Amino acid sequence: MKGPPRCRRKRWTVKLSKTFDYSLNYAELNLRKDPSIYRVGRGEQGVLSVEPYKSEILPFWRFKNVAQATVSAAAISRLFRRYLSQRDFVGMDMARKFLQMGYTRARRYANHPGGKKYSKSGTILPYHLDQEKASAAEVFYRAWKRVEANGDYQQMKAAHRDKYG
């Protein structure tokens, strides 16, 4: 059997799907027991779906102000390190996604009161900076980039993508 098709011009190889599969019933799946189902996807895809991680991490996720963001980012970072010590890539990636989502949601609320970016007609609402929320976003940003840069995480991510897509 031949391997995956190759593109002669750009020298890339077609691999398994890297797209997060939203058609799966994650509430009934345990990705700790079967990590082969998990796809990293892009950005925060699946962050509020994948169990048992959603239930383990979500209670710690808070971004209302700097104090809450600091406690939250530290707790989620500890979970990341726990998953790392267990060599649990899916848990590590889910913790990374929660940190990333902390940043993006805090930024949304920092830029738009009430977190609403669009009007009912679809136009972008006026920008208004809330410095407290912007500072909370910065807390999550630093924690997110710290875990994302972890060498073991990077190696496990590459291995997971190579093996499962």
mmCIF file with all atom_site columns, C-alpha atoms in Angstrom:
data_model
loop_
_atom_site.group_PDB
_atom_site.id
_atom_site.type_symbol
_atom_site.label_atom_id
_atom_site.label_alt_id
_atom_site.label_comp_id
_atom_site.label_asym_id
_atom_site.label_entity_id
_atom_site.label_seq_id
_atom_site.pdbx_PDB_ins_code
_atom_site.Cartn_x
_atom_site.Cartn_y
_atom_site.Cartn_z
_atom_site.occupancy
_atom_site.B_iso_or_equiv
_atom_site.pdbx_formal_charge
_atom_site.auth_seq_id
_atom_site.auth_comp_id
_atom_site.auth_asym_id
_atom_site.auth_atom_id
_atom_site.pdbx_PDB_model_num
ATOM 1   C CA . MET A 1 1   ? 0.000   0.000  0.000  1.00 0.00 ? 1   MET A CA 1
ATOM 2   C CA . LYS A 1 2   ? 1.288   3.425  -0.934 1.00 0.00 ? 2   LYS A CA 1
ATOM 3   C CA . GLY A 1 3   ? 1.609   6.270  1.550  1.00 0.00 ? 3   GLY A CA 1
ATOM 4   C CA . PRO A 1 4   ? -0.427  9.467  1.389  1.00 0.00 ? 4   PRO A CA 1
ATOM 5   C CA . PRO A 1 5   ? -0.295  11.461 -1.857 1.00 0.00 ? 5   PRO A CA 1
ATOM 6   C CA . ARG A 1 6   ? 2.429   14.055 -2.135 1.00 0.00 ? 6   ARG A CA 1
ATOM 7   C CA . CYS A 1 7   ? 2.321   17.451 -3.774 1.00 0.00 ? 7   CYS A CA 1
ATOM 8   C CA . ARG A 1 8   ? 5.287   17.748 -6.113 1.00 0.00 ? 8   ARG A CA 1
ATOM 9   C CA . ARG A 1 9   ? 5.405   21.554 -6.122 1.00 0.00 ? 9   ARG A CA 1
ATOM 10  C CA . LYS A 1 10  ? 5.270   22.445 -2.426 1.00 0.00 ? 10  LYS A CA 1
ATOM 11  C CA . ARG A 1 11  ? 6.631   19.213 -0.947 1.00 0.00 ? 11  ARG A CA 1
ATOM 12  C CA . TRP A 1 12  ? 3.933   18.644 1.632  1.00 0.00 ? 12  TRP A CA 1
ATOM 13  C CA . THR A 1 13  ? 2.223   15.445 2.610  1.00 0.00 ? 13  THR A CA 1
ATOM 14  C CA . VAL A 1 14  ? -1.509  14.999 3.053  1.00 0.00 ? 14  VAL A CA 1
ATOM 15  C CA . LYS A 1 15  ? -2.084  13.766 6.598  1.00 0.00 ? 15  LYS A CA 1
ATOM 16  C CA . LEU A 1 16  ? -5.061  12.716 8.651  1.00 0.00 ? 16  LEU A CA 1
ATOM 17  C CA . SER A 1 17  ? -7.646  15.414 9.296  1.00 0.00 ? 17  SER A CA 1
ATOM 18  C CA . LYS A 1 18  ? -6.512  18.140 11.687 1.00 0.00 ? 18  LYS A CA 1
ATOM 19  C CA . THR A 1 19  ? -10.015 19.553 11.883 1.00 0.00 ? 19  THR A CA 1
ATOM 20  C CA . PHE A 1 20  ? -11.800 19.390 15.205 1.00 0.00 ? 20  PHE A CA 1
ATOM 21  C CA . ASP A 1 21  ? -14.797 17.067 14.743 1.00 0.00 ? 21  ASP A CA 1
ATOM 22  C CA . TYR A 1 22  ? -17.878 18.769 16.191 1.00 0.00 ? 22  TYR A CA 1
ATOM 23  C CA . SER A 1 23  ? -20.118 15.902 15.059 1.00 0.00 ? 23  SER A CA 1
ATOM 24  C CA . LEU A 1 24  ? -18.946 13.663 17.917 1.00 0.00 ? 24  LEU A CA 1
ATOM 25  C CA . ASN A 1 25  ? -20.931 13.491 21.159 1.00 0.00 ? 25  ASN A CA 1
ATOM 26  C CA . TYR A 1 26  ? -18.145 14.584 23.513 1.00 0.00 ? 26  TYR A CA 1
ATOM 27  C CA . ALA A 1 27  ? -20.444 14.481 26.546 1.00 0.00 ? 27  ALA A CA 1
ATOM 28  C CA . GLU A 1 28  ? -20.500 10.694 26.194 1.00 0.00 ? 28  GLU A CA 1
ATOM 29  C CA . LEU A 1 29  ? -16.848 10.257 25.226 1.00 0.00 ? 29  LEU A CA 1
ATOM 30  C CA . ASN A 1 30  ? -13.895 10.085 27.596 1.00 0.00 ? 30  ASN A CA 1
ATOM 31  C CA . LEU A 1 31  ? -10.889 11.362 25.703 1.00 0.00 ? 31  LEU A CA 1
ATOM 32  C CA . ARG A 1 32  ? -8.576  10.509 28.571 1.00 0.00 ? 32  ARG A CA 1
ATOM 33  C CA . LYS A 1 33  ? -9.353  6.844  27.874 1.00 0.00 ? 33  LYS A CA 1
ATOM 34  C CA . ASP A 1 34  ? -9.254  7.251  24.091 1.00 0.00 ? 34  ASP A CA 1
ATOM 35  C CA . PRO A 1 35  ? -7.061  10.213 23.084 1.00 0.00 ? 35  PRO A CA 1
ATOM 36  C CA . SER A 1 36  ? -6.953  8.996  19.474 1.00 0.00 ? 36  SER A CA 1
ATOM 37  C CA . ILE A 1 37  ? -10.334 10.681 18.924 1.00 0.00 ? 37  ILE A CA 1
ATOM 38  C CA . TYR A 1 38  ? -8.977  14.123 19.814 1.00 0.00 ? 38  TYR A CA 1
ATOM 39  C CA . ARG A 1 39  ? -7.969  16.623 17.144 1.00 0.00 ? 39  ARG A CA 1
ATOM 40  C CA . VAL A 1 40  ? -6.184  19.793 18.185 1.00 0.00 ? 40  VAL A CA 1
ATOM 41  C CA . GLY A 1 41  ? -7.975  21.860 15.567 1.00 0.00 ? 41  GLY A CA 1
ATOM 42  C CA . ARG A 1 42  ? -7.386  25.601 15.488 1.00 0.00 ? 42  ARG A CA 1
ATOM 43  C CA . GLY A 1 43  ? -7.306  27.994 18.395 1.00 0.00 ? 43  GLY A CA 1
ATOM 44  C CA . GLU A 1 44  ? -9.917  27.194 21.017 1.00 0.00 ? 44  GLU A CA 1
ATOM 45  C CA . GLN A 1 45  ? -11.924 24.631 19.040 1.00 0.00 ? 45  GLN A CA 1
ATOM 46  C CA . GLY A 1 46  ? -13.684 22.154 21.306 1.00 0.00 ? 46  GLY A CA 1
ATOM 47  C CA . VAL A 1 47  ? -12.664 23.845 24.536 1.00 0.00 ? 47  VAL A CA 1
ATOM 48  C CA . LEU A 1 48  ? -16.194 23.620 25.970 1.00 0.00 ? 48  LEU A CA 1
ATOM 49  C CA . SER A 1 49  ? -16.835 20.119 24.652 1.00 0.00 ? 49  SER A CA 1
ATOM 50  C CA . VAL A 1 50  ? -14.042 17.670 25.439 1.00 0.00 ? 50  VAL A CA 1
ATOM 51  C CA . GLU A 1 51  ? -14.605 15.610 28.575 1.00 0.00 ? 51  GLU A CA 1
ATOM 52  C CA . PRO A 1 52  ? -13.459 14.924 31.225 1.00 0.00 ? 52  PRO A CA 1
ATOM 53  C CA . TYR A 1 53  ? -11.231 17.973 30.806 1.00 0.00 ? 53  TYR A CA 1
ATOM 54  C CA . LYS A 1 54  ? -13.991 20.552 30.408 1.00 0.00 ? 54  LYS A CA 1
ATOM 55  C CA . SER A 1 55  ? -15.425 19.531 33.782 1.00 0.00 ? 55  SER A CA 1
ATOM 56  C CA . GLU A 1 56  ? -11.980 19.584 35.422 1.00 0.00 ? 56  GLU A CA 1
ATOM 57  C CA . ILE A 1 57  ? -10.823 22.960 34.086 1.00 0.00 ? 57  ILE A CA 1
ATOM 58  C CA . LEU A 1 58  ? -13.993 25.052 33.673 1.00 0.00 ? 58  LEU A CA 1
ATOM 59  C CA . PRO A 1 59  ? -14.579 25.595 37.436 1.00 0.00 ? 59  PRO A CA 1
ATOM 60  C CA . PHE A 1 60  ? -11.240 27.463 37.609 1.00 0.00 ? 60  PHE A CA 1
ATOM 61  C CA . TRP A 1 61  ? -11.833 29.675 34.560 1.00 0.00 ? 61  TRP A CA 1
ATOM 62  C CA . ARG A 1 62  ? -12.538 33.304 35.569 1.00 0.00 ? 62  ARG A CA 1
ATOM 63  C CA . PHE A 1 63  ? -11.557 36.549 33.849 1.00 0.00 ? 63  PHE A CA 1
ATOM 64  C CA . LYS A 1 64  ? -13.696 39.319 35.385 1.00 0.00 ? 64  LYS A CA 1
ATOM 65  C CA . ASN A 1 65  ? -10.733 41.241 36.823 1.00 0.00 ? 65  ASN A CA 1
ATOM 66  C CA . VAL A 1 66  ? -6.984  40.942 37.348 1.00 0.00 ? 66  VAL A CA 1
ATOM 67  C CA . ALA A 1 67  ? -7.301  39.227 40.740 1.00 0.00 ? 67  ALA A CA 1
ATOM 68  C CA . GLN A 1 68  ? -9.630  36.527 39.379 1.00 0.00 ? 68  GLN A CA 1
ATOM 69  C CA . ALA A 1 69  ? -7.573  36.146 36.211 1.00 0.00 ? 69  ALA A CA 1
ATOM 70  C CA . THR A 1 70  ? -4.382  35.696 38.238 1.00 0.00 ? 70  THR A CA 1
ATOM 71  C CA . VAL A 1 71  ? -5.898  32.970 40.424 1.00 0.00 ? 71  VAL A CA 1
ATOM 72  C CA . SER A 1 72  ? -7.553  31.340 37.410 1.00 0.00 ? 72  SER A CA 1
ATOM 73  C CA . ALA A 1 73  ? -4.474  31.336 35.166 1.00 0.00 ? 73  ALA A CA 1
ATOM 74  C CA . ALA A 1 74  ? -2.355  29.924 38.000 1.00 0.00 ? 74  ALA A CA 1
ATOM 75  C CA . ALA A 1 75  ? -4.861  27.126 38.685 1.00 0.00 ? 75  ALA A CA 1
ATOM 76  C CA . ILE A 1 76  ? -5.158  26.207 35.010 1.00 0.00 ? 76  ILE A CA 1
ATOM 77  C CA . SER A 1 77  ? -1.376  26.308 34.636 1.00 0.00 ? 77  SER A CA 1
ATOM 78  C CA . ARG A 1 78  ? -1.105  23.884 37.582 1.00 0.00 ? 78  ARG A CA 1
ATOM 79  C CA . LEU A 1 79  ? -3.548  21.577 35.822 1.00 0.00 ? 79  LEU A CA 1
ATOM 80  C CA . PHE A 1 80  ? -1.406  21.851 32.681 1.00 0.00 ? 80  PHE A CA 1
ATOM 81  C CA . ARG A 1 81  ? 1.650   20.759 34.695 1.00 0.00 ? 81  ARG A CA 1
ATOM 82  C CA . ARG A 1 82  ? -0.330  17.910 36.257 1.00 0.00 ? 82  ARG A CA 1
ATOM 83  C CA . TYR A 1 83  ? -1.390  16.695 32.810 1.00 0.00 ? 83  TYR A CA 1
ATOM 84  C CA . LEU A 1 84  ? 2.224   17.052 31.682 1.00 0.00 ? 84  LEU A CA 1
ATOM 85  C CA . SER A 1 85  ? 3.438   14.893 34.581 1.00 0.00 ? 85  SER A CA 1
ATOM 86  C CA . GLN A 1 86  ? 0.863   12.284 33.530 1.00 0.00 ? 86  GLN A CA 1
ATOM 87  C CA . ARG A 1 87  ? 1.950   12.576 29.868 1.00 0.00 ? 87  ARG A CA 1
ATOM 88  C CA . ASP A 1 88  ? -1.682  13.454 29.063 1.00 0.00 ? 88  ASP A CA 1
ATOM 89  C CA . PHE A 1 89  ? -1.445  15.527 25.885 1.00 0.00 ? 89  PHE A CA 1
ATOM 90  C CA . VAL A 1 90  ? -5.189  16.079 25.494 1.00 0.00 ? 90  VAL A CA 1
ATOM 91  C CA . GLY A 1 91  ? -5.385  17.515 29.014 1.00 0.00 ? 91  GLY A CA 1
ATOM 92  C CA . MET A 1 92  ? -2.396  19.735 28.336 1.00 0.00 ? 92  MET A CA 1
ATOM 93  C CA . ASP A 1 93  ? -3.942  21.032 25.132 1.00 0.00 ? 93  ASP A CA 1
ATOM 94  C CA . MET A 1 94  ? -7.292  21.644 26.780 1.00 0.00 ? 94  MET A CA 1
ATOM 95  C CA . ALA A 1 95  ? -5.594  23.629 29.580 1.00 0.00 ? 95  ALA A CA 1
ATOM 96  C CA . ARG A 1 96  ? -3.781  25.633 26.888 1.00 0.00 ? 96  ARG A CA 1
ATOM 97  C CA . LYS A 1 97  ? -7.102  26.291 25.158 1.00 0.00 ? 97  LYS A CA 1
ATOM 98  C CA . PHE A 1 98  ? -8.721  27.523 28.378 1.00 0.00 ? 98  PHE A CA 1
ATOM 99  C CA . LEU A 1 99  ? -5.828  29.940 28.910 1.00 0.00 ? 99  LEU A CA 1
ATOM 100 C CA . GLN A 1 100 ? -6.159  31.123 25.317 1.00 0.00 ? 100 GLN A CA 1
ATOM 101 C CA . MET A 1 101 ? -9.907  31.518 25.755 1.00 0.00 ? 101 MET A CA 1
ATOM 102 C CA . GLY A 1 102 ? -9.311  33.493 28.964 1.00 0.00 ? 102 GLY A CA 1
ATOM 103 C CA . TYR A 1 103 ? -7.235  35.901 26.929 1.00 0.00 ? 103 TYR A CA 1
ATOM 104 C CA . THR A 1 104 ? -9.679  36.209 24.023 1.00 0.00 ? 104 THR A CA 1
ATOM 105 C CA . ARG A 1 105 ? -12.768 36.607 26.227 1.00 0.00 ? 105 ARG A CA 1
ATOM 106 C CA . ALA A 1 106 ? -11.136 39.132 28.543 1.00 0.00 ? 106 ALA A CA 1
ATOM 107 C CA . ARG A 1 107 ? -9.979  41.082 25.454 1.00 0.00 ? 107 ARG A CA 1
ATOM 108 C CA . ARG A 1 108 ? -13.513 41.002 24.048 1.00 0.00 ? 108 ARG A CA 1
ATOM 109 C CA . TYR A 1 109 ? -14.896 42.440 27.292 1.00 0.00 ? 109 TYR A CA 1
ATOM 110 C CA . ALA A 1 110 ? -12.002 44.902 27.482 1.00 0.00 ? 110 ALA A CA 1
ATOM 111 C CA . ASN A 1 111 ? -12.841 46.243 24.017 1.00 0.00 ? 111 ASN A CA 1
ATOM 112 C CA . HIS A 1 112 ? -16.644 46.132 24.160 1.00 0.00 ? 112 HIS A CA 1
ATOM 113 C CA . PRO A 1 113 ? -18.835 46.710 27.243 1.00 0.00 ? 113 PRO A CA 1
ATOM 114 C CA . GLY A 1 114 ? -20.858 43.597 27.998 1.00 0.00 ? 114 GLY A CA 1
ATOM 115 C CA . GLY A 1 115 ? -18.684 41.600 25.620 1.00 0.00 ? 115 GLY A CA 1
ATOM 116 C CA . LYS A 1 116 ? -20.938 42.349 22.668 1.00 0.00 ? 116 LYS A CA 1
ATOM 117 C CA . LYS A 1 117 ? -18.844 43.144 19.624 1.00 0.00 ? 117 LYS A CA 1
ATOM 118 C CA . TYR A 1 118 ? -21.667 43.241 17.056 1.00 0.00 ? 118 TYR A CA 1
ATOM 119 C CA . SER A 1 119 ? -25.002 45.033 16.952 1.00 0.00 ? 119 SER A CA 1
ATOM 120 C CA . LYS A 1 120 ? -28.209 43.229 15.976 1.00 0.00 ? 120 LYS A CA 1
ATOM 121 C CA . SER A 1 121 ? -27.671 44.459 12.422 1.00 0.00 ? 121 SER A CA 1
ATOM 122 C CA . GLY A 1 122 ? -24.191 42.909 12.337 1.00 0.00 ? 122 GLY A CA 1
ATOM 123 C CA . THR A 1 123 ? -22.124 46.067 12.480 1.00 0.00 ? 123 THR A CA 1
ATOM 124 C CA . ILE A 1 124 ? -19.198 46.294 14.893 1.00 0.00 ? 124 ILE A CA 1
ATOM 125 C CA . LEU A 1 125 ? -20.093 48.258 18.008 1.00 0.00 ? 125 LEU A CA 1
ATOM 126 C CA . PRO A 1 126 ? -17.864 51.149 19.144 1.00 0.00 ? 126 PRO A CA 1
ATOM 127 C CA . TYR A 1 127 ? -14.586 50.275 20.784 1.00 0.00 ? 127 TYR A CA 1
ATOM 128 C CA . HIS A 1 128 ? -14.269 51.222 24.450 1.00 0.00 ? 128 HIS A CA 1
ATOM 129 C CA . LEU A 1 129 ? -11.219 50.140 26.451 1.00 0.00 ? 129 LEU A CA 1
ATOM 130 C CA . ASP A 1 130 ? -11.763 48.725 29.944 1.00 0.00 ? 130 ASP A CA 1
ATOM 131 C CA . GLN A 1 131 ? -8.240  48.749 31.377 1.00 0.00 ? 131 GLN A CA 1
ATOM 132 C CA . GLU A 1 132 ? -9.074  46.259 34.170 1.00 0.00 ? 132 GLU A CA 1
ATOM 133 C CA . LYS A 1 133 ? -10.242 43.653 31.648 1.00 0.00 ? 133 LYS A CA 1
ATOM 134 C CA . ALA A 1 134 ? -7.289  44.407 29.375 1.00 0.00 ? 134 ALA A CA 1
ATOM 135 C CA . SER A 1 135 ? -4.955  43.725 32.303 1.00 0.00 ? 135 SER A CA 1
ATOM 136 C CA . ALA A 1 136 ? -6.833  40.492 33.059 1.00 0.00 ? 136 ALA A CA 1
ATOM 137 C CA . ALA A 1 137 ? -6.358  39.504 29.416 1.00 0.00 ? 137 ALA A CA 1
ATOM 138 C CA . GLU A 1 138 ? -2.622  40.130 29.749 1.00 0.00 ? 138 GLU A CA 1
ATOM 139 C CA . VAL A 1 139 ? -2.464  37.721 32.714 1.00 0.00 ? 139 VAL A CA 1
ATOM 140 C CA . PHE A 1 140 ? -4.010  34.977 30.588 1.00 0.00 ? 140 PHE A CA 1
ATOM 141 C CA . TYR A 1 141 ? -1.872  35.867 27.578 1.00 0.00 ? 141 TYR A CA 1
ATOM 142 C CA . ARG A 1 142 ? 1.375   35.401 29.521 1.00 0.00 ? 142 ARG A CA 1
ATOM 143 C CA . ALA A 1 143 ? 0.183   32.080 30.998 1.00 0.00 ? 143 ALA A CA 1
ATOM 144 C CA . TRP A 1 144 ? -1.054  30.872 27.593 1.00 0.00 ? 144 TRP A CA 1
ATOM 145 C CA . LYS A 1 145 ? 2.221   31.668 25.843 1.00 0.00 ? 145 LYS A CA 1
ATOM 146 C CA . ARG A 1 146 ? 4.238   30.084 28.673 1.00 0.00 ? 146 ARG A CA 1
ATOM 147 C CA . VAL A 1 147 ? 2.447   26.719 28.396 1.00 0.00 ? 147 VAL A CA 1
ATOM 148 C CA . GLU A 1 148 ? 2.356   26.859 24.607 1.00 0.00 ? 148 GLU A CA 1
ATOM 149 C CA . ALA A 1 149 ? 6.149   27.293 24.539 1.00 0.00 ? 149 ALA A CA 1
ATOM 150 C CA . ASN A 1 150 ? 6.748   24.253 26.771 1.00 0.00 ? 150 ASN A CA 1
ATOM 151 C CA . GLY A 1 151 ? 9.094   21.933 24.865 1.00 0.00 ? 151 GLY A CA 1
ATOM 152 C CA . ASP A 1 152 ? 7.429   18.731 26.069 1.00 0.00 ? 152 ASP A CA 1
ATOM 153 C CA . TYR A 1 153 ? 4.041   20.107 25.046 1.00 0.00 ? 153 TYR A CA 1
ATOM 154 C CA . GLN A 1 154 ? 5.364   20.985 21.584 1.00 0.00 ? 154 GLN A CA 1
ATOM 155 C CA . GLN A 1 155 ? 6.842   17.506 21.106 1.00 0.00 ? 155 GLN A CA 1
ATOM 156 C CA . MET A 1 156 ? 3.673   15.786 22.295 1.00 0.00 ? 156 MET A CA 1
ATOM 157 C CA . LYS A 1 157 ? 1.539   18.003 20.059 1.00 0.00 ? 157 LYS A CA 1
ATOM 158 C CA . ALA A 1 158 ? 3.628   17.143 17.009 1.00 0.00 ? 158 ALA A CA 1
ATOM 159 C CA . ALA A 1 159 ? 3.557   13.434 17.876 1.00 0.00 ? 159 ALA A CA 1
ATOM 160 C CA . HIS A 1 160 ? -0.224  13.498 18.397 1.00 0.00 ? 160 HIS A CA 1
ATOM 161 C CA . ARG A 1 161 ? -0.792  15.259 15.079 1.00 0.00 ? 161 ARG A CA 1
ATOM 162 C CA . ASP A 1 162 ? 1.540   12.868 13.264 1.00 0.00 ? 162 ASP A CA 1
ATOM 163 C CA . LYS A 1 163 ? -0.189  9.846  14.728 1.00 0.00 ? 163 LYS A CA 1
ATOM 164 C CA . TYR A 1 164 ? -3.849  10.931 14.704 1.00 0.00 ? 164 TYR A CA 1
ATOM 165 C CA . GLY A 1 165 ? -4.142  14.012 12.514 1.00 0.00 ? 165 GLY A CA 1
#
